[in-house]
mmCIF file of C-alpha atoms in Angstrom:
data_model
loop_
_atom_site.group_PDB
_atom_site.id
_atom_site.type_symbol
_atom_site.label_atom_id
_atom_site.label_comp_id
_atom_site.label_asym_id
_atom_site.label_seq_id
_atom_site.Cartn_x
_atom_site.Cartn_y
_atom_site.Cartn_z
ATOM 1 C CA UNK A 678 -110.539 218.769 83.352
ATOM 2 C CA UNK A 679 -108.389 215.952 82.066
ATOM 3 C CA UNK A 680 -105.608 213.788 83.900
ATOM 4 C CA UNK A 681 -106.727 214.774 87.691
ATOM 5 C CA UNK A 682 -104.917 212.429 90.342
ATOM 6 C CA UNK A 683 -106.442 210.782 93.250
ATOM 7 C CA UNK A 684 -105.509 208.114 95.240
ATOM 8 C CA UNK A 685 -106.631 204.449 94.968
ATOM 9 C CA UNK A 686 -109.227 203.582 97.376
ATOM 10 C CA UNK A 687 -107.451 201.950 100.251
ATOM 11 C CA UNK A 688 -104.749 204.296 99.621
ATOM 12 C CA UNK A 689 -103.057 207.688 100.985
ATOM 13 C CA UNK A 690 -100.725 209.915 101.689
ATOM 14 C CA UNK A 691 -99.263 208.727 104.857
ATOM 15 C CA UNK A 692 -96.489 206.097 104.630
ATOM 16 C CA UNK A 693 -93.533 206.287 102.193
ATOM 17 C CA UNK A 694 -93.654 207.670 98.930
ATOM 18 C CA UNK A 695 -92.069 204.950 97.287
ATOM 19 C CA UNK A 696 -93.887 203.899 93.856
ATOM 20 C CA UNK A 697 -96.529 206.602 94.485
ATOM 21 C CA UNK A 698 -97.142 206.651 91.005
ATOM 22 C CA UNK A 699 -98.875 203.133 91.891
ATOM 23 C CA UNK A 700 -100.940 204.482 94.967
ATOM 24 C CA UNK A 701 -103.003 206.805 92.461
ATOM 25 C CA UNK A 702 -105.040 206.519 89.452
ATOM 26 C CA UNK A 703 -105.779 209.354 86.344
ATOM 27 C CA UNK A 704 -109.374 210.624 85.443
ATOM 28 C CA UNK A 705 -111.666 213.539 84.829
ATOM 29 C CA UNK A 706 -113.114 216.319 86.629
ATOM 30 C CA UNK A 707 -115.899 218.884 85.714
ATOM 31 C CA UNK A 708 -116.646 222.292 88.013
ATOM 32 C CA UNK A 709 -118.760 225.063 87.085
ATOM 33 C CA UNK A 710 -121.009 227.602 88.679
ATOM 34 C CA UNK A 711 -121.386 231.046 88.940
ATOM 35 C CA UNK A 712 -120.416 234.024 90.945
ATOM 36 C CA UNK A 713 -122.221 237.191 92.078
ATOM 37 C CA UNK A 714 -120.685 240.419 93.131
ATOM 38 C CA UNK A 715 -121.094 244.155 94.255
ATOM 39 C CA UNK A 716 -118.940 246.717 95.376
ATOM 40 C CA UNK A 717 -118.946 250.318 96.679
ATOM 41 C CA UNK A 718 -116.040 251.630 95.921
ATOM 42 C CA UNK A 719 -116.606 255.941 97.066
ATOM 43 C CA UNK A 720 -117.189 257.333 100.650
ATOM 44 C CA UNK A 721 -116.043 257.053 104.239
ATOM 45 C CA UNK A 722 -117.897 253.457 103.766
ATOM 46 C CA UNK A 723 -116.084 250.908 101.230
ATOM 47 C CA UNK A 724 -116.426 247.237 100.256
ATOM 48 C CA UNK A 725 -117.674 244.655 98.340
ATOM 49 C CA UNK A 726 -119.877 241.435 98.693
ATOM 50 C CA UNK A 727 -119.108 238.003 97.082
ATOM 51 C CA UNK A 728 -121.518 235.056 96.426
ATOM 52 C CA UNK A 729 -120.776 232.264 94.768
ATOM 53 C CA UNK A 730 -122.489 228.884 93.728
ATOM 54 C CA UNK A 731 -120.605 225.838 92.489
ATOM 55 C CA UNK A 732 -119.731 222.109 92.071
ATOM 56 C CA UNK A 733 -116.852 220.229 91.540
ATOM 57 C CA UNK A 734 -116.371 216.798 91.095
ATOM 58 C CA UNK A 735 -114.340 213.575 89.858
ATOM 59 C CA UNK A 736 -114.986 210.213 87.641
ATOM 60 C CA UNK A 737 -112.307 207.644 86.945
ATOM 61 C CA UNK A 738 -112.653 204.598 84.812
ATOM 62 C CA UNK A 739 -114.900 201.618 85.946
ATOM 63 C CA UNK A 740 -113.324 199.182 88.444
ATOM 64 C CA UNK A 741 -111.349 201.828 89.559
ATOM 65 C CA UNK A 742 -111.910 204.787 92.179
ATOM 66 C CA UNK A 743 -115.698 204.389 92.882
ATOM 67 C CA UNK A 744 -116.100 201.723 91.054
ATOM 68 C CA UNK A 745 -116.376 204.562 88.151
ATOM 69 C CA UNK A 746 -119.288 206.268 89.150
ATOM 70 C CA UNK A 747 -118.899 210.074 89.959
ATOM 71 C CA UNK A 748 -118.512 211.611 93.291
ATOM 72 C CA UNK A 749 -117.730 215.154 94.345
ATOM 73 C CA UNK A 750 -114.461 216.460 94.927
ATOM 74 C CA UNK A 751 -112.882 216.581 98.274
ATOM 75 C CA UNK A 752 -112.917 220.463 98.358
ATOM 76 C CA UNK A 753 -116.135 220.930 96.664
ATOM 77 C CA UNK A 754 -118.106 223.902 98.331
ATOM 78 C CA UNK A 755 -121.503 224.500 97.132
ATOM 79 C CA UNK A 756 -122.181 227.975 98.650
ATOM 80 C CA UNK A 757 -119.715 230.611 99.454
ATOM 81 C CA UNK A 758 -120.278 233.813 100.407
ATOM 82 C CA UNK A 759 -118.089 236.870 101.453
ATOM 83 C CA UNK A 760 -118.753 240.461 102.600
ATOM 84 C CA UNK A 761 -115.363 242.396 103.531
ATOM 85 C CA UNK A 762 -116.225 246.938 104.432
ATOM 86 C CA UNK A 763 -113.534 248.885 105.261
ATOM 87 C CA UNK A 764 -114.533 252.476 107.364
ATOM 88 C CA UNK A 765 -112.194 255.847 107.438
ATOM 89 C CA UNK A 766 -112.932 256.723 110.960
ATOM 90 C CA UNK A 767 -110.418 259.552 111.169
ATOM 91 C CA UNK A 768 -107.963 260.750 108.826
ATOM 92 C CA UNK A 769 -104.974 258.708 111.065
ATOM 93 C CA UNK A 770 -107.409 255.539 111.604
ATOM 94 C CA UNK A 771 -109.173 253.053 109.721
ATOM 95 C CA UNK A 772 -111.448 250.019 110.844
ATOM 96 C CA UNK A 773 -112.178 246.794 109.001
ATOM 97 C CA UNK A 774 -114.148 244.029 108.620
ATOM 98 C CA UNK A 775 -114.975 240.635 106.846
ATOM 99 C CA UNK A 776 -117.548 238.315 107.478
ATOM 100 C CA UNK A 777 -117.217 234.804 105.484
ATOM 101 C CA UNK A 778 -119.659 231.058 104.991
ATOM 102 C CA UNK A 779 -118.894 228.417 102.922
ATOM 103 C CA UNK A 780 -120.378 225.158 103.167
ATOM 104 C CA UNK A 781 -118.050 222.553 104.670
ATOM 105 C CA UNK A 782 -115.249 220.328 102.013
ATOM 106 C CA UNK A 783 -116.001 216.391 101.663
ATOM 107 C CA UNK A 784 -115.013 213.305 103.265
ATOM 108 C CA UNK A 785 -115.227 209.420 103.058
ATOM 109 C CA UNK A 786 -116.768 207.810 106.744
ATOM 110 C CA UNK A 787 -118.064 204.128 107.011
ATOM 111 C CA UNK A 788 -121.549 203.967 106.498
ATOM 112 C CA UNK A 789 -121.632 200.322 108.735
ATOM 113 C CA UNK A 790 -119.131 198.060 110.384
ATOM 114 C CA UNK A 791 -118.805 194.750 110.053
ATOM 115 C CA UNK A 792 -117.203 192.145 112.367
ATOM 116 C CA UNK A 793 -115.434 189.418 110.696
ATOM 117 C CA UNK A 794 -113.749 185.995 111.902
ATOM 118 C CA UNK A 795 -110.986 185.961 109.152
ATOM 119 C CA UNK A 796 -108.087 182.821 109.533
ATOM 120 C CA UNK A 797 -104.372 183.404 108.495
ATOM 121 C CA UNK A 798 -103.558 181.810 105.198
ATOM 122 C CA UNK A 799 -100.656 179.650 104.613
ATOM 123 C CA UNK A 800 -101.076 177.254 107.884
ATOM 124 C CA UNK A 801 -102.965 173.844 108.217
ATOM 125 C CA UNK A 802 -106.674 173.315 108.935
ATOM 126 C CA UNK A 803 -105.907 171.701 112.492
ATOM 127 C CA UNK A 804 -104.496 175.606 113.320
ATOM 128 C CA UNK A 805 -106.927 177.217 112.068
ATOM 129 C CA UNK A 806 -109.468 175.846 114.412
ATOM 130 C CA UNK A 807 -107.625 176.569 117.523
ATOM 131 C CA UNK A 808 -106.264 179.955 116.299
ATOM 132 C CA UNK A 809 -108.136 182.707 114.261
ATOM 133 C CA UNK A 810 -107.653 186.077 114.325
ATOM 134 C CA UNK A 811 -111.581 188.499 114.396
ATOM 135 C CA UNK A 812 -111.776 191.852 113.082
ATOM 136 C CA UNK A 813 -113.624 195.271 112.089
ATOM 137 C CA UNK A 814 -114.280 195.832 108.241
ATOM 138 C CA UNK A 815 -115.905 199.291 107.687
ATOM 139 C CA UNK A 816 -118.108 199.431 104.941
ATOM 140 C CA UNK A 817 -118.194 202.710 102.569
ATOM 141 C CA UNK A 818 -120.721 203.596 100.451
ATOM 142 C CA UNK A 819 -118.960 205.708 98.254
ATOM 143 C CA UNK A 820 -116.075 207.903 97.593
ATOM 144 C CA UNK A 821 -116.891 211.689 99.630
ATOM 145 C CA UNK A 822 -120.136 210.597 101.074
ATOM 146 C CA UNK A 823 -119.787 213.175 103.945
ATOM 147 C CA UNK A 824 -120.589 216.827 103.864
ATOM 148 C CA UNK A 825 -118.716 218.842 106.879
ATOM 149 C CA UNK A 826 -120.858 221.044 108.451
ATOM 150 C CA UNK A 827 -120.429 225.153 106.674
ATOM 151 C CA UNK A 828 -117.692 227.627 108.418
ATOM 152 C CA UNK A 829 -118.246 230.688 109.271
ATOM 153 C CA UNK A 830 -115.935 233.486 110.534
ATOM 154 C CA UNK A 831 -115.351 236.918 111.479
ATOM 155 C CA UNK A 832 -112.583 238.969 111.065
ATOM 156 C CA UNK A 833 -111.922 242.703 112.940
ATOM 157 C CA UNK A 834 -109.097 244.925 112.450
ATOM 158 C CA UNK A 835 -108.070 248.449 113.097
ATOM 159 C CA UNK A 836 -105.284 250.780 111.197
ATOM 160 C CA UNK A 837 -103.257 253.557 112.764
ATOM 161 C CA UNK A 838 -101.640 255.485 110.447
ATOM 162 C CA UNK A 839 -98.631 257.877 110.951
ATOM 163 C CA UNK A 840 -97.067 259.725 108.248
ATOM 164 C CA UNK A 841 -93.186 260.427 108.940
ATOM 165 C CA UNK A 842 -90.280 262.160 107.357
ATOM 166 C CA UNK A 843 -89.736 259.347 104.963
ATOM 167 C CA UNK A 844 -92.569 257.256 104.356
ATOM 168 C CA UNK A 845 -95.823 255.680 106.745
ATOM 169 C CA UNK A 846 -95.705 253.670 109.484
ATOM 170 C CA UNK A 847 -99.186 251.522 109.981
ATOM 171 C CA UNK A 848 -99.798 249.426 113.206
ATOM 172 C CA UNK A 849 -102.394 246.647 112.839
ATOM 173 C CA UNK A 850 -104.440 245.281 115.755
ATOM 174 C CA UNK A 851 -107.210 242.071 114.604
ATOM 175 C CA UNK A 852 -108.778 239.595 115.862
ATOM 176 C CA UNK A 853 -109.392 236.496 113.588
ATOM 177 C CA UNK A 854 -112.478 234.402 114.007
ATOM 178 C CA UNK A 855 -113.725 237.592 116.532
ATOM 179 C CA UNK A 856 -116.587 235.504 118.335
ATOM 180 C CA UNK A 857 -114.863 231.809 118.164
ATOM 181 C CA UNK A 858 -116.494 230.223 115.980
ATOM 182 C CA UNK A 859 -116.088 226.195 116.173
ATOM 183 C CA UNK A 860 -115.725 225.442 112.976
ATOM 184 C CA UNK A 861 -114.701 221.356 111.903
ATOM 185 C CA UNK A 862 -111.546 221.351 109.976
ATOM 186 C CA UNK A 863 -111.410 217.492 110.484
ATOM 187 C CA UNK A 864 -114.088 214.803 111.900
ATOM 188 C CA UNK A 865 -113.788 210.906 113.121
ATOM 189 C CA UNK A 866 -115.718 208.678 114.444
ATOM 190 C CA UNK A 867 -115.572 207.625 118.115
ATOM 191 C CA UNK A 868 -117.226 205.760 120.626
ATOM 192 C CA UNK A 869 -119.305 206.347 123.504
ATOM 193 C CA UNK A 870 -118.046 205.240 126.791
ATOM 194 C CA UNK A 871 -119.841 202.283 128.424
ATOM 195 C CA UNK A 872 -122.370 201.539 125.427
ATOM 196 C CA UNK A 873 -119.545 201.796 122.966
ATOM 197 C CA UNK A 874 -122.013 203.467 120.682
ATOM 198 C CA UNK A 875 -120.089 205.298 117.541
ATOM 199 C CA UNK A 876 -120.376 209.331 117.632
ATOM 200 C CA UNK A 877 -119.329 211.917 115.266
ATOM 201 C CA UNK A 878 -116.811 214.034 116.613
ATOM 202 C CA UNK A 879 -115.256 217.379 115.314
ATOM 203 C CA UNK A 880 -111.890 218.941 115.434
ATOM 204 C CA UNK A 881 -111.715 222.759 115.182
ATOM 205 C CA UNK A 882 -107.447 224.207 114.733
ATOM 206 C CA UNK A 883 -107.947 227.748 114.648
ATOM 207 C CA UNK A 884 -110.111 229.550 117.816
ATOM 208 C CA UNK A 885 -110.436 232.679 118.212
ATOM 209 C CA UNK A 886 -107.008 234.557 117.700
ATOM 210 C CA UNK A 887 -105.417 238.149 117.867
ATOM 211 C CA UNK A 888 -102.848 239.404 116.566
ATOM 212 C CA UNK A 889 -100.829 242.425 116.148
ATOM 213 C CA UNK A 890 -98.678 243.851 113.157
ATOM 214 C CA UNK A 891 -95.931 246.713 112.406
ATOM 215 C CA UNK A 892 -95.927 248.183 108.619
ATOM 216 C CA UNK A 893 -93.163 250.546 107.278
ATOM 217 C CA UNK A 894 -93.939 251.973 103.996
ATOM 218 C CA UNK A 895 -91.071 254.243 101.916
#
C-alpha cells in the first residue's frame, strides 16, 4: 500500500482541523496473512467457522513518524477467529449463535516519565532564577508499542416466525456480549492513590446488552 496517512507524532485528531494537511505525513503500508474457513451449509444444524492470521503495518520516511523505522498499524489484529451456527428448532422458530476473539488493536503509552525543570524563554537571567516553571515529559519508545488485551464475545438470538396473508412477520429477541465480557476498547494510565504509583487501567463501552427487533417481510 502506497500514500497511507498518519498523523505526525505529537499530533491528532482533536483540536481544529485547520491546515490538517500539515498535522500528517504520507508513507507505506504492507498486510498479508491468511484465512481459514468451513461451513455446513445442510440440516437442522447450519454455520460456518472463520480463522484468520495476519499483520498489518506502516513505515514513513526517516526523520519522520518513527523516526522511519516500521511499526504495526493501529488496528493490526494478529488472530481472529469466528464461529456463527444457526439451529431450526421448530418450523415457526429459529435460534442463533456467534462466538468471536480477536487479539486486541495497538496503541502508543510512555514507556518512562521524566521530570524536567524547563525556564520560559524570552525573559532575563535574573527571572529565571526566581521563576521556573517544572514539568512531566513522557518518554515513548516507539510508535504502537502497546498490544490491548484480545476481545471476546458472545452473541444469542432467537427468531419467531409468522407467515401472514401478505408476507412474514419475524420478531427478534438477543442478547449481545451474553455473559459480559469486559473487554478494553480504550486504556490510560493512572495513578495509585497515596503512593502515586502509575497503573494500567481499562475502559470497556459495550456490557452486556439485549435487545429486541420487529421484521415485516412482503
Amino acid at each position: 500500500m502506497r500514500n497511507v496517512l498518519e498523523y505526525k507524532d505529537g499530533e491528532g485528531f482533536l483540536g481544529s482541523s485547520h491546515n490538517w494537511e500539515e498535522k500528517v505525513e504520507m508513507g507505506k503500508g504492507r498486510s498479508f496473512g491468511i484465512e481459514l474457513m468451513a461451513q455446513k451449509t445442510a440440516g437442522r444444524l447450519t454455520g460456518w467457522i472463520n480463522y484468520t492470521l495476519s499483520k498489518t503495518d506502516r513505515q514513513f520516511a526517516v526523520g519522520g513518524i518513527n523516526d522511519g523505522k516500521r511499526f504495526p498499524y493501529q488496528y493490526d489484529r494478529r488472530h481472529a477467529l469466528n464461529l456463527t451456527l444457526n439451529y431450526q428448532l421448530t418450523r415457526r422458530i429459529d435460534f442463533n449463535m456467534s462466538w468471536t476473539y480477536t487479539s486486541g488493536c495497538m496503541t502508543t503509552l510512555p514507556k518512562e516519565k521524566t521530570h524536567t525543570v524547563l525556564p520560559p524563554v524570552n525573559v532575563p537571567p535574573s527571572w529565571i532564577t526566581d521563576n521556573i516553571h517544572q514539568g512531566d515529559i513522557d518518554h515513548y519508545s516507539s510508535r504502537n508499542n502497546y498490544r490491548l488485551p484480545a476481545s471476546h464475545q458472545l452473541n444469542l438470538g432467537f427468531n419467531f416466525h409468522k407467515k401472514t396473508k401478505h408476507g412474514e412477520r419475524i420478531w427478534n429477541v438477543s442478547i449481545l456480549n451474553a455473559y459480559n465480557a469486559m473487554n478494553p476498547d480504550f486504556v490510560y494510565i493512572s495513578r495509585e492513590s497515596g503512593t502515586g504509583k502509575p497503573i494500567l487501567k481499562k475502559m470497556t463501552l459495550l456490557p452486556c446488552i439485549p435487545s429486541f427487533s420487529y421484521t415485516y417481510k412482503f
